[in-house]
Amino acid sequence: MNISTKITERLPVREVLFSPFVSQRGVLSTKSPHDGVVCLNRQRRNLAGAYAKIASSLDSYDDILRKGTGVVLPATKEYTRAAIQSIKSEKVIAVPTDTIYGFACDACSREAVKRIYEIKGRKLTSPLAICVADVPDIMHFAITDHLPQTLLETLLPGPVTVVLSRGDSSILEKSLNPGVDSVGVRVPDNDFIRNIARGSGSALALTSANLSGHPSSVNIQDFENLWEHCAYVFDGGKLPMGRAGSTIVDLTYPGKYKIIRPGSAREHTVAILEWHSLQEEDGADST
C-alpha cells in the first residue's frame, strides 16, 4: 500500500470537505445536485485524487524544500513531519500560533535566521523571539532562577512573550540577535507549532508573517505575496485573537516586570505577575 492510499483511507469525508487545502483548490464542493451513494462515491473518488496529489508532494518534499515553492498544507498532525523536516533542513515555514501567523525556522541556524530577515525586509539589528515546546525548555536558553516558582507555568502556554537574560549557560546560537543579552521566549497555546519545536530538537526563531511595518496576519491570505519564500505555508484558518500579537513582558530583573507591548493579553498577564508579587518597573508601559 503506497502513501497515497494510506492517507485517503484514514481521512474521513467530512474532514476533507472542510479542509482549507482542498476548499481553496476547489477540488470538492459541499453542495451537490445528487444525493445518496452515487454522490458519496464521487466524493470519495475526488478525495482519493486530491490527497494522492498531497501525498505525492510529501513523497518528494525534499525537492520542494530545495526549490522553496511555498506549498500550502493544513496545520494538522498529519503534516507535522513535513514541518519538522523543513526546520531541520534550515528552511523557513509559515505557521499559525495562538495569536497571529508567524515565520519560523531553526533558531540555531545562521542561514535560516538570515533568510527570515530577508523575507521580512527587516533590519538585522531587530531581535527575533524564540519558541520552545514546553515551559521547562526555557531554562536551556535563558535564566529563570530568579523568577517565583510557578510563574512561568501559570503564564504559559499562552499569548505571552517573556523577555529573559540569556546568560553564559544559554545554548542559543550566538549569531541570533548578536550583541543582545536578552531573548524573548514564547510557548504558544497551539499544539501544531509546539510539536514542531519538540520534534526539531531545537528552539524556533519566530516572528510575525508579514513585511516589517505591515499589519500582522490572521489568515494565510494576508501574506500571500510571501508564500513563495517559504518551504511550506501551514493553514490553520482565520485566527480569532485579532492582530495585536502576544503581550511582551520583560522579566529580566528579580521582583520586577515591564510591559513592552500590551498585545492581546495585557490584563491577564499583569494579574498573574502581581499575584506572584512582582512589581511594575518605573517608566513601564501603562497603556
Tab-separated table of C-alpha atoms in Angstrom:
chain	number	residue	atom	x	y	z
A	1	MET	CA	0.000	0.000	0.000
A	2	ASN	CA	1.502	3.329	-1.026
A	3	ILE	CA	1.373	6.579	0.938
A	4	SER	CA	-1.464	7.926	-1.234
A	5	THR	CA	-3.713	5.025	-0.292
A	6	LYS	CA	-2.824	5.283	3.394
A	7	ILE	CA	-3.708	8.960	3.542
A	8	THR	CA	-7.028	8.632	1.729
A	9	GLU	CA	-8.081	5.657	3.846
A	10	ARG	CA	-7.566	7.349	7.215
A	11	LEU	CA	-9.166	10.715	6.382
A	12	PRO	CA	-12.971	10.921	6.694
A	13	VAL	CA	-15.026	12.613	4.020
A	14	ARG	CA	-16.135	15.416	6.356
A	15	GLU	CA	-12.534	16.363	7.158
A	16	VAL	CA	-11.698	16.773	3.507
A	17	LEU	CA	-14.873	18.632	2.623
A	18	PHE	CA	-13.903	21.327	5.098
A	19	SER	CA	-10.140	21.089	4.697
A	20	PRO	CA	-8.553	24.513	3.995
A	21	PHE	CA	-6.270	22.934	1.413
A	22	VAL	CA	-8.993	21.232	-0.536
A	23	SER	CA	-11.545	24.043	-0.386
A	24	GLN	CA	-9.024	26.614	-1.588
A	25	ARG	CA	-8.187	24.478	-4.565
A	26	GLY	CA	-11.864	23.836	-5.335
A	27	VAL	CA	-11.391	20.072	-5.505
A	28	LEU	CA	-14.634	19.273	-3.710
A	29	SER	CA	-17.863	21.120	-3.028
A	30	THR	CA	-20.239	20.684	-0.096
A	31	LYS	CA	-23.179	21.214	-2.442
A	32	SER	CA	-24.321	18.645	-4.982
A	33	PRO	CA	-27.442	18.177	-7.092
A	34	HIS	CA	-27.284	14.474	-6.284
A	35	ASP	CA	-27.874	12.634	-3.029
A	36	GLY	CA	-27.121	9.146	-1.735
A	37	VAL	CA	-24.494	6.571	-2.572
A	38	VAL	CA	-23.658	7.876	-6.051
A	39	CYS	CA	-22.697	11.311	-4.711
A	40	LEU	CA	-20.755	9.835	-1.793
A	41	ASN	CA	-18.758	7.561	-4.084
A	42	ARG	CA	-17.988	10.503	-6.360
A	43	GLN	CA	-16.747	12.489	-3.353
A	44	ARG	CA	-14.584	9.599	-2.243
A	45	ARG	CA	-13.022	9.304	-5.703
A	46	ASN	CA	-12.323	13.033	-5.726
A	47	LEU	CA	-10.975	12.763	-2.213
A	48	ALA	CA	-8.589	9.997	-3.228
A	49	GLY	CA	-7.322	12.073	-6.119
A	50	ALA	CA	-6.879	15.209	-4.023
A	51	TYR	CA	-4.917	13.519	-1.276
A	52	ALA	CA	-2.932	11.471	-3.748
A	53	LYS	CA	-1.619	14.815	-5.013
A	54	ILE	CA	-0.751	15.860	-1.457
A	55	ALA	CA	0.902	12.507	-0.812
A	56	SER	CA	2.908	12.880	-3.995
A	57	SER	CA	4.124	16.249	-2.729
A	58	LEU	CA	5.086	14.685	0.595
A	59	ASP	CA	6.954	11.872	-1.158
A	60	SER	CA	9.089	14.485	-2.877
A	61	TYR	CA	9.170	17.188	-0.226
A	62	ASP	CA	12.979	17.136	-0.238
A	63	ASP	CA	12.708	18.556	-3.763
A	64	ILE	CA	10.114	21.070	-2.581
A	65	LEU	CA	12.420	22.173	0.230
A	66	ARG	CA	15.232	22.758	-2.211
A	67	LYS	CA	13.009	24.781	-4.536
A	68	GLY	CA	11.182	26.711	-1.791
A	69	THR	CA	7.904	26.738	-3.696
A	70	GLY	CA	5.582	27.681	-0.811
A	71	VAL	CA	3.298	24.632	-0.758
A	72	VAL	CA	0.117	25.200	1.304
A	73	LEU	CA	-0.917	22.374	3.645
A	74	PRO	CA	-3.345	22.133	6.568
A	75	ALA	CA	-1.843	22.788	10.010
A	76	THR	CA	-2.784	19.317	11.256
A	77	LYS	CA	-0.963	16.448	12.924
A	78	GLU	CA	-0.565	14.588	9.614
A	79	TYR	CA	1.774	17.278	8.292
A	80	THR	CA	3.944	17.834	11.366
A	81	ARG	CA	6.676	15.645	9.881
A	82	ALA	CA	6.968	17.849	6.805
A	83	ALA	CA	7.253	20.931	9.029
A	84	ILE	CA	9.928	19.344	11.222
A	85	GLN	CA	11.934	18.252	8.202
A	86	SER	CA	11.782	21.804	6.857
A	87	ILE	CA	13.184	23.169	10.112
A	88	LYS	CA	15.954	20.566	10.190
A	89	SER	CA	16.772	21.452	6.572
A	90	GLU	CA	17.322	25.101	7.592
A	91	LYS	CA	14.233	26.334	5.746
A	92	VAL	CA	11.599	28.895	6.735
A	93	ILE	CA	7.967	27.886	7.202
A	94	ALA	CA	4.802	29.876	7.947
A	95	VAL	CA	2.687	28.597	10.829
A	96	PRO	CA	-0.312	29.601	12.935
A	97	THR	CA	0.234	30.411	16.603
A	98	ASP	CA	-2.281	31.217	19.323
A	99	THR	CA	-2.262	34.874	18.222
A	100	ILE	CA	-1.134	35.561	14.636
A	101	TYR	CA	0.667	33.742	11.814
A	102	GLY	CA	4.435	33.612	12.061
A	103	PHE	CA	7.556	32.736	10.132
A	104	ALA	CA	9.595	30.062	11.899
A	105	CYS	CA	12.992	28.454	11.424
A	106	ASP	CA	15.750	26.804	13.451
A	107	ALA	CA	16.989	29.449	15.896
A	108	CYS	CA	20.413	27.797	15.825
A	109	SER	CA	20.796	28.027	12.043
A	110	ARG	CA	22.578	31.179	10.942
A	111	GLU	CA	21.462	30.687	7.328
A	112	ALA	CA	17.787	30.169	8.216
A	113	VAL	CA	17.706	33.184	10.544
A	114	LYS	CA	19.268	35.319	7.816
A	115	ARG	CA	16.554	34.109	5.444
A	116	ILE	CA	13.772	35.287	7.783
A	117	TYR	CA	15.265	38.766	7.868
A	118	GLU	CA	15.428	38.793	4.061
A	119	ILE	CA	11.788	37.689	3.697
A	120	LYS	CA	10.502	40.363	6.086
A	121	GLY	CA	12.790	43.109	4.819
A	122	ARG	CA	13.789	43.589	8.448
A	123	LYS	CA	16.911	45.234	9.835
A	124	LEU	CA	19.401	42.737	11.230
A	125	THR	CA	19.537	44.787	14.426
A	126	SER	CA	15.876	43.977	15.222
A	127	PRO	CA	15.881	40.937	17.550
A	128	LEU	CA	13.841	37.785	16.969
A	129	ALA	CA	11.945	35.855	19.636
A	130	ILE	CA	12.243	32.109	20.053
A	131	CYS	CA	9.563	29.463	20.514
A	132	VAL	CA	10.019	26.316	22.608
A	133	ALA	CA	7.719	23.353	23.092
A	134	ASP	CA	7.365	23.311	26.873
A	135	VAL	CA	7.986	25.615	29.829
A	136	PRO	CA	10.894	23.522	31.258
A	137	ASP	CA	12.735	24.005	27.943
A	138	ILE	CA	13.113	27.724	28.637
A	139	MET	CA	15.910	27.176	31.174
A	140	HIS	CA	18.172	25.838	28.401
A	141	PHE	CA	18.026	29.161	26.570
A	142	ALA	CA	17.561	31.798	29.281
A	143	ILE	CA	17.939	32.471	33.005
A	144	THR	CA	14.835	31.612	35.026
A	145	ASP	CA	16.251	31.033	38.546
A	146	HIS	CA	15.200	34.494	39.771
A	147	LEU	CA	11.524	34.023	38.944
A	148	PRO	CA	8.903	32.995	41.508
A	149	GLN	CA	8.066	29.326	41.443
A	150	THR	CA	5.051	28.520	39.221
A	151	LEU	CA	5.135	31.943	37.472
A	152	LEU	CA	6.092	30.640	34.037
A	153	GLU	CA	3.831	27.612	34.383
A	154	THR	CA	0.926	29.968	35.114
A	155	LEU	CA	1.673	32.354	32.240
A	156	LEU	CA	2.473	29.696	29.648
A	157	PRO	CA	1.448	28.202	27.299
A	158	GLY	CA	-0.338	31.354	26.231
A	159	PRO	CA	-0.241	34.575	24.183
A	160	VAL	CA	2.727	35.985	26.110
A	161	THR	CA	6.375	36.600	25.188
A	162	VAL	CA	8.653	36.649	28.241
A	163	VAL	CA	11.938	38.541	27.881
A	164	LEU	CA	14.741	36.975	29.913
A	165	SER	CA	18.519	37.242	30.154
A	166	ARG	CA	20.353	34.708	28.025
A	167	GLY	CA	23.281	34.234	30.391
A	168	ASP	CA	26.515	32.359	29.732
A	169	SER	CA	24.855	28.936	30.003
A	170	SER	CA	22.370	29.522	27.170
A	171	ILE	CA	22.696	27.002	24.350
A	172	LEU	CA	21.184	29.517	21.939
A	173	GLU	CA	23.265	30.175	18.844
A	174	LYS	CA	25.344	33.326	19.358
A	175	SER	CA	24.522	34.543	15.863
A	176	LEU	CA	20.865	35.017	16.881
A	177	ASN	CA	20.389	38.625	17.994
A	178	PRO	CA	24.139	39.343	18.329
A	179	GLY	CA	25.006	41.932	20.931
A	180	VAL	CA	21.683	41.466	22.760
A	181	ASP	CA	21.972	39.839	26.187
A	182	SER	CA	18.254	39.038	26.499
A	183	VAL	CA	15.808	36.990	24.451
A	184	GLY	CA	12.028	36.881	24.067
A	185	VAL	CA	10.635	33.386	24.596
A	186	ARG	CA	7.241	32.000	23.576
A	187	VAL	CA	5.373	28.814	24.407
A	188	PRO	CA	2.243	29.323	22.267
A	189	ASP	CA	-1.038	27.692	23.201
A	190	ASN	CA	-1.013	25.862	19.874
A	191	ASP	CA	-0.198	22.173	19.607
A	192	PHE	CA	0.932	22.306	15.979
A	193	ILE	CA	3.831	24.728	16.448
A	194	ARG	CA	4.785	23.208	19.802
A	195	ASN	CA	5.009	19.751	18.207
A	196	ILE	CA	7.259	21.213	15.518
A	197	ALA	CA	9.575	22.711	18.139
A	198	ARG	CA	9.566	19.455	20.101
A	199	GLY	CA	10.315	17.329	17.046
A	200	SER	CA	13.022	19.615	15.701
A	201	GLY	CA	15.098	19.251	18.865
A	202	SER	CA	15.806	22.975	18.832
A	203	ALA	CA	14.250	26.326	19.594
A	204	LEU	CA	12.420	28.006	16.730
A	205	ALA	CA	13.172	31.575	15.745
A	206	LEU	CA	9.710	33.123	15.460
A	207	THR	CA	8.454	36.396	14.052
A	208	SER	CA	5.211	37.670	12.534
A	209	ALA	CA	4.424	36.532	8.985
A	210	ASN	CA	4.408	39.891	7.235
A	211	LEU	CA	6.685	42.535	5.814
A	212	SER	CA	8.195	44.731	8.507
A	213	GLY	CA	5.886	47.647	9.259
A	214	HIS	CA	2.827	45.949	7.732
A	215	PRO	CA	-0.228	44.652	9.669
A	216	SER	CA	0.029	41.259	11.327
A	217	SER	CA	-1.572	38.263	9.588
A	218	VAL	CA	-4.630	36.429	10.937
A	219	ASN	CA	-5.047	34.194	7.876
A	220	ILE	CA	-2.649	32.993	5.204
A	221	GLN	CA	-4.151	35.233	2.524
A	222	ASP	CA	-2.820	38.255	4.447
A	223	PHE	CA	0.740	37.364	3.419
A	224	GLU	CA	0.079	35.533	0.155
A	225	ASN	CA	2.767	37.597	-1.592
A	226	LEU	CA	5.367	35.966	0.688
A	227	TRP	CA	4.332	32.308	0.317
A	228	GLU	CA	6.924	31.623	-2.353
A	229	HIS	CA	9.719	32.348	0.111
A	230	CYS	CA	8.630	29.561	2.487
A	231	ALA	CA	9.150	25.830	2.148
A	232	TYR	CA	5.600	25.334	3.429
A	233	VAL	CA	2.675	27.522	4.469
A	234	PHE	CA	0.557	25.738	7.070
A	235	ASP	CA	-3.055	26.864	7.075
A	236	GLY	CA	-4.859	26.906	10.405
A	237	GLY	CA	-7.755	29.031	9.167
A	238	LYS	CA	-8.569	32.509	10.398
A	239	LEU	CA	-7.161	33.090	13.873
A	240	PRO	CA	-9.614	34.568	16.393
A	241	MET	CA	-7.341	36.724	18.565
A	242	GLY	CA	-7.055	39.675	16.159
A	243	ARG	CA	-3.860	41.382	15.056
A	244	ALA	CA	-2.494	42.514	18.431
A	245	GLY	CA	0.016	39.676	18.756
A	246	SER	CA	1.393	38.414	22.050
A	247	THR	CA	1.857	40.521	25.153
A	248	ILE	CA	5.588	41.150	25.643
A	249	VAL	CA	6.820	41.417	29.230
A	250	ASP	CA	10.393	41.992	30.414
A	251	LEU	CA	11.227	39.709	33.355
A	252	THR	CA	14.995	40.174	33.400
A	253	TYR	CA	15.118	41.880	36.819
A	254	PRO	CA	14.222	39.983	40.014
A	255	GLY	CA	10.918	41.053	41.527
A	256	LYS	CA	10.114	43.415	38.626
A	257	TYR	CA	8.207	43.376	35.382
A	258	LYS	CA	7.848	45.783	32.474
A	259	ILE	CA	5.192	45.536	29.774
A	260	ILE	CA	6.977	46.228	26.485
A	261	ARG	CA	3.939	45.621	24.262
A	262	PRO	CA	0.355	45.367	25.567
A	263	GLY	CA	-0.603	42.778	22.942
A	264	SER	CA	-3.665	40.601	23.311
A	265	ALA	CA	-3.373	39.550	26.972
A	266	ARG	CA	-2.086	42.521	28.982
A	267	GLU	CA	-4.652	42.493	31.800
A	268	HIS	CA	-4.440	38.737	32.288
A	269	THR	CA	-0.631	38.847	32.254
A	270	VAL	CA	-0.395	41.700	34.766
A	271	ALA	CA	-2.828	39.930	37.097
A	272	ILE	CA	-0.633	36.805	37.129
A	273	LEU	CA	2.576	38.812	37.608
A	274	GLU	CA	1.189	40.777	40.531
A	275	TRP	CA	-0.320	37.672	42.114
A	276	HIS	CA	3.274	36.386	42.175
A	277	SER	CA	4.311	39.624	43.956
A	278	LEU	CA	6.163	41.200	41.023
A	279	GLN	CA	6.094	44.981	40.865
A	280	GLU	CA	5.898	47.133	37.752
A	281	GLU	CA	9.116	48.912	36.864
A	282	ASP	CA	9.083	52.697	36.942
A	283	GLY	CA	8.513	54.057	33.450
A	284	ALA	CA	6.882	50.842	32.288
A	285	ASP	CA	4.092	50.841	29.727
A	286	SER	CA	0.797	51.989	31.219
A	287	THR	CA	-1.417	51.617	28.163
